[in-house]
Amino acid sequence: MIYYITIHHNTDKFINLQASYIKKYTSSTISDYKVYCGLSGISKCNGSEENFTKHSFIDLTTVLNQHWFRMNYMFNKIKENEIFDDEDILVFMDGDAFPIDYWEPKIRKGLETHEAVSVERREDIEPLLDEKWKPYPHPLFFATRAKFWLQNELKWGLNESIGAQTAGNLLKKWFQEHDYSYEPLLRSNVMNIHPLFFGVYGDIVYHHGASSGLPIV
């Protein structure tokens, strides 16, 4: 089983698009899947009902409006409802991201030698971020075995007192301290119409890059 965690905030314009691509490039691969989809500031979900048969929608209206906190909240919801098998995969993915190819074989191959596979946005310099935190696993697409995340009580979070100002910094620190590794997925655009937006990573996942908004090129 594959468990997706994704969050949509204030706009539903990516929900149907994301759901259709998840269906296209996951349901025909090795495993079945479920999508735990958090909604905030969205009254209804427009789109084709057939795209949402694997979705569980969770109201995040009253949950702290911090992306890292809401991702942890969503995983706790999965724990309440699911029992993980050894090969189950957990995928955190931004609301404006979606697979564009059959990604599961590549991820499972990466998990043979690493504990996770994650996007690294090396094109996003983040000049105010301390060099020791660069690069880091990015939650726009992060895949690991569900049991690994559960058994190690992993979480997304911030800790500005030590300079960890972006979700993924503390996870990087934890991986280093415990001698674990993740395989990076890097930007692989054949053509770049913008240095940051409209990104393709590892040839398997697209990220709009503007938090569900329309970027200005």
Tab-separated table of C-alpha atoms in Angstrom:
chain	number	residue	atom	x	y	z
A	1	MET	CA	0.000	0.000	0.000
A	2	ILE	CA	1.065	3.559	-0.706
A	3	TYR	CA	-0.134	6.300	1.620
A	4	TYR	CA	-0.083	9.841	0.264
A	5	ILE	CA	-0.280	12.880	2.537
A	6	THR	CA	-1.122	16.107	0.745
A	7	ILE	CA	-2.620	19.432	1.808
A	8	HIS	CA	-4.666	21.987	-0.117
A	9	HIS	CA	-5.090	25.459	1.367
A	10	ASN	CA	-7.507	28.200	0.213
A	11	THR	CA	-7.828	26.931	-3.358
A	12	ASP	CA	-9.117	23.729	-4.909
A	13	LYS	CA	-7.676	24.304	-8.383
A	14	PHE	CA	-4.951	21.650	-7.989
A	15	ILE	CA	-7.018	18.970	-6.246
A	16	ASN	CA	-8.591	17.313	-9.283
A	17	LEU	CA	-5.409	17.691	-11.344
A	18	GLN	CA	-3.307	16.117	-8.627
A	19	ALA	CA	-5.819	13.324	-8.018
A	20	SER	CA	-5.987	12.445	-11.710
A	21	TYR	CA	-2.202	12.175	-12.020
A	22	ILE	CA	-1.912	10.173	-8.807
A	23	LYS	CA	-4.509	7.783	-10.216
A	24	LYS	CA	-2.827	7.585	-13.619
A	25	TYR	CA	0.684	6.933	-12.352
A	26	THR	CA	0.022	4.959	-9.172
A	27	SER	CA	-2.980	2.670	-9.644
A	28	SER	CA	-1.337	0.889	-12.578
A	29	THR	CA	1.941	0.243	-10.769
A	30	ILE	CA	2.876	-2.326	-8.128
A	31	SER	CA	0.769	-1.262	-5.163
A	32	ASP	CA	-2.668	0.017	-4.301
A	33	TYR	CA	-2.847	3.459	-2.733
A	34	LYS	CA	-4.778	5.764	-0.413
A	35	VAL	CA	-4.668	9.555	-0.297
A	36	TYR	CA	-5.077	11.425	2.974
A	37	CYS	CA	-5.948	14.885	1.711
A	38	GLY	CA	-6.121	17.835	4.085
A	39	LEU	CA	-8.374	20.770	3.227
A	40	SER	CA	-8.316	24.270	4.684
A	41	GLY	CA	-10.325	27.259	3.486
A	42	ILE	CA	-12.026	25.092	0.849
A	43	SER	CA	-15.760	24.500	1.072
A	44	LYS	CA	-16.008	21.834	-1.610
A	45	CYS	CA	-13.873	19.731	-3.892
A	46	ASN	CA	-14.543	20.203	-7.595
A	47	GLY	CA	-13.563	17.560	-10.113
A	48	SER	CA	-14.328	14.084	-11.385
A	49	GLU	CA	-15.614	11.816	-8.624
A	50	GLU	CA	-13.786	8.845	-10.160
A	51	ASN	CA	-10.479	10.536	-9.293
A	52	PHE	CA	-11.294	10.614	-5.586
A	53	THR	CA	-12.284	7.026	-4.838
A	54	LYS	CA	-9.017	6.532	-2.915
A	55	HIS	CA	-9.214	9.831	-1.029
A	56	SER	CA	-9.993	10.530	2.606
A	57	PHE	CA	-10.608	14.253	3.090
A	58	ILE	CA	-9.635	15.774	6.429
A	59	ASP	CA	-10.780	19.212	7.573
A	60	LEU	CA	-7.784	21.245	8.737
A	61	THR	CA	-9.668	24.480	9.380
A	62	THR	CA	-9.077	24.377	13.144
A	63	VAL	CA	-5.549	22.927	12.912
A	64	LEU	CA	-2.568	25.255	13.363
A	65	ASN	CA	-1.846	26.870	9.995
A	66	GLN	CA	1.741	25.669	9.688
A	67	HIS	CA	2.499	23.255	6.873
A	68	TRP	CA	4.919	21.140	8.928
A	69	PHE	CA	2.425	20.869	11.814
A	70	ARG	CA	-0.391	19.861	9.489
A	71	MET	CA	1.712	17.138	7.848
A	72	ASN	CA	2.385	15.646	11.282
A	73	TYR	CA	-1.305	15.942	12.129
A	74	MET	CA	-2.226	14.098	8.931
A	75	PHE	CA	0.186	11.244	9.682
A	76	ASN	CA	-1.379	10.856	13.108
A	77	LYS	CA	-4.726	10.444	11.346
A	78	ILE	CA	-3.263	7.645	9.247
A	79	LYS	CA	-1.951	5.925	12.388
A	80	GLU	CA	-5.473	5.934	13.799
A	81	ASN	CA	-6.869	4.123	10.772
A	82	GLU	CA	-4.140	1.941	9.272
A	83	ILE	CA	-1.831	-0.944	10.161
A	84	PHE	CA	1.375	-0.746	8.153
A	85	ASP	CA	2.989	-3.670	6.357
A	86	ASP	CA	6.760	-3.839	5.941
A	87	GLU	CA	6.690	-2.712	2.302
A	88	ASP	CA	4.126	0.080	2.648
A	89	ILE	CA	5.348	3.445	1.376
A	90	LEU	CA	4.535	6.831	2.877
A	91	VAL	CA	4.653	9.831	0.536
A	92	PHE	CA	4.451	13.472	1.629
A	93	MET	CA	3.591	15.669	-1.353
A	94	ASP	CA	2.697	19.338	-1.766
A	95	GLY	CA	-0.764	20.228	-2.983
A	96	ASP	CA	0.705	21.706	-6.171
A	97	ALA	CA	2.833	18.641	-6.900
A	98	PHE	CA	1.953	15.353	-8.610
A	99	PRO	CA	3.620	12.366	-10.299
A	100	ILE	CA	4.163	12.575	-14.050
A	101	ASP	CA	5.469	9.050	-14.613
A	102	TYR	CA	5.291	5.619	-12.981
A	103	TRP	CA	7.356	6.585	-9.991
A	104	GLU	CA	7.031	3.593	-7.660
A	105	PRO	CA	9.724	1.315	-9.197
A	106	LYS	CA	12.299	4.127	-9.026
A	107	ILE	CA	11.411	4.933	-5.416
A	108	ARG	CA	11.495	1.299	-4.308
A	109	LYS	CA	14.906	0.896	-5.947
A	110	GLY	CA	16.136	3.942	-4.021
A	111	LEU	CA	14.769	2.499	-0.783
A	112	GLU	CA	16.922	-0.599	-1.249
A	113	THR	CA	20.017	1.412	-0.304
A	114	HIS	CA	18.554	4.478	1.450
A	115	GLU	CA	15.943	5.084	4.118
A	116	ALA	CA	14.110	7.688	2.031
A	117	VAL	CA	13.934	9.313	-1.393
A	118	SER	CA	13.313	13.045	-1.428
A	119	VAL	CA	13.377	16.099	-3.622
A	120	GLU	CA	16.231	18.510	-2.981
A	121	ARG	CA	15.589	22.000	-4.335
A	122	ARG	CA	19.217	22.906	-4.980
A	123	GLU	CA	18.030	25.600	-7.363
A	124	ASP	CA	16.412	27.372	-4.389
A	125	ILE	CA	19.471	29.026	-2.840
A	126	GLU	CA	17.693	30.398	0.289
A	127	PRO	CA	20.469	32.903	1.142
A	128	LEU	CA	19.355	33.353	4.770
A	129	LEU	CA	19.637	29.639	5.517
A	130	ASP	CA	22.829	28.486	7.243
A	131	GLU	CA	25.071	26.509	4.899
A	132	LYS	CA	25.053	23.477	7.212
A	133	TRP	CA	21.350	22.953	6.439
A	134	LYS	CA	21.822	22.882	2.666
A	135	PRO	CA	20.631	20.871	0.868
A	136	TYR	CA	17.834	19.184	2.789
A	137	PRO	CA	14.944	16.766	2.154
A	138	HIS	CA	12.022	18.794	0.872
A	139	PRO	CA	8.416	17.925	1.780
A	140	LEU	CA	7.151	18.732	-1.723
A	141	PHE	CA	7.927	15.047	-2.374
A	142	PHE	CA	9.373	12.790	0.300
A	143	ALA	CA	8.965	9.011	0.254
A	144	THR	CA	9.958	6.456	2.870
A	145	ARG	CA	8.718	3.190	4.289
A	146	ALA	CA	5.759	3.905	6.541
A	147	LYS	CA	7.123	1.677	9.300
A	148	PHE	CA	10.444	3.524	9.273
A	149	TRP	CA	8.668	6.847	9.828
A	150	LEU	CA	6.428	5.333	12.506
A	151	GLN	CA	8.992	3.341	14.462
A	152	ASN	CA	11.439	6.241	14.636
A	153	GLU	CA	8.679	8.694	15.595
A	154	LEU	CA	9.796	11.046	12.839
A	155	LYS	CA	8.217	14.460	12.372
A	156	TRP	CA	8.512	17.592	10.311
A	157	GLY	CA	9.336	20.707	12.270
A	158	LEU	CA	11.215	23.946	12.803
A	159	ASN	CA	13.698	25.014	15.439
A	160	GLU	CA	14.847	28.562	14.845
A	161	SER	CA	16.997	28.502	17.996
A	162	ILE	CA	19.487	26.281	16.129
A	163	GLY	CA	18.887	27.897	12.756
A	164	ALA	CA	16.497	25.249	11.388
A	165	GLN	CA	14.006	27.567	9.749
A	166	THR	CA	12.586	25.344	7.006
A	167	ALA	CA	10.655	22.080	7.186
A	168	GLY	CA	13.220	19.421	6.370
A	169	ASN	CA	16.180	20.906	8.259
A	170	LEU	CA	15.566	18.928	11.453
A	171	LEU	CA	14.939	15.787	9.441
A	172	LYS	CA	18.309	16.280	7.746
A	173	LYS	CA	19.916	16.676	11.182
A	174	TRP	CA	18.249	13.496	12.463
A	175	PHE	CA	19.368	11.470	9.433
A	176	GLN	CA	22.957	12.635	9.898
A	177	GLU	CA	23.014	11.929	13.633
A	178	HIS	CA	21.673	8.389	13.133
A	179	ASP	CA	23.833	7.577	10.104
A	180	TYR	CA	20.863	7.241	7.743
A	181	SER	CA	20.655	8.539	4.211
A	182	TYR	CA	18.136	9.608	1.613
A	183	GLU	CA	18.452	9.565	-2.152
A	184	PRO	CA	17.949	13.037	-3.646
A	185	LEU	CA	15.623	13.772	-6.549
A	186	LEU	CA	17.016	16.787	-8.388
A	187	ARG	CA	15.479	19.189	-10.862
A	188	SER	CA	15.545	17.495	-14.260
A	189	ASN	CA	13.763	19.943	-16.563
A	190	VAL	CA	14.793	19.559	-20.176
A	191	MET	CA	13.753	23.181	-20.646
A	192	ASN	CA	13.492	25.785	-17.897
A	193	ILE	CA	11.059	28.625	-18.496
A	194	HIS	CA	11.658	29.799	-14.924
A	195	PRO	CA	14.578	29.078	-12.557
A	196	LEU	CA	12.313	27.992	-9.671
A	197	PHE	CA	8.704	27.477	-10.794
A	198	PHE	CA	7.411	24.646	-13.013
A	199	GLY	CA	9.952	22.135	-11.721
A	200	VAL	CA	10.324	18.480	-12.680
A	201	TYR	CA	12.296	16.313	-10.259
A	202	GLY	CA	13.939	13.006	-11.032
A	203	ASP	CA	11.778	12.865	-14.177
A	204	ILE	CA	8.912	11.568	-12.030
A	205	VAL	CA	7.286	14.455	-10.152
A	206	TYR	CA	6.102	17.959	-11.111
A	207	HIS	CA	5.988	20.886	-8.695
A	208	HIS	CA	4.269	24.122	-9.613
A	209	GLY	CA	6.356	25.926	-7.042
A	210	ALA	CA	4.047	28.751	-6.004
A	211	SER	CA	2.068	27.249	-3.131
A	212	SER	CA	-1.003	26.668	-5.327
A	213	GLY	CA	-0.885	30.260	-6.562
A	214	LEU	CA	-0.167	31.485	-10.070
A	215	PRO	CA	3.512	32.469	-10.293
A	216	ILE	CA	4.632	35.570	-12.146
A	217	VAL	CA	7.275	34.606	-14.685
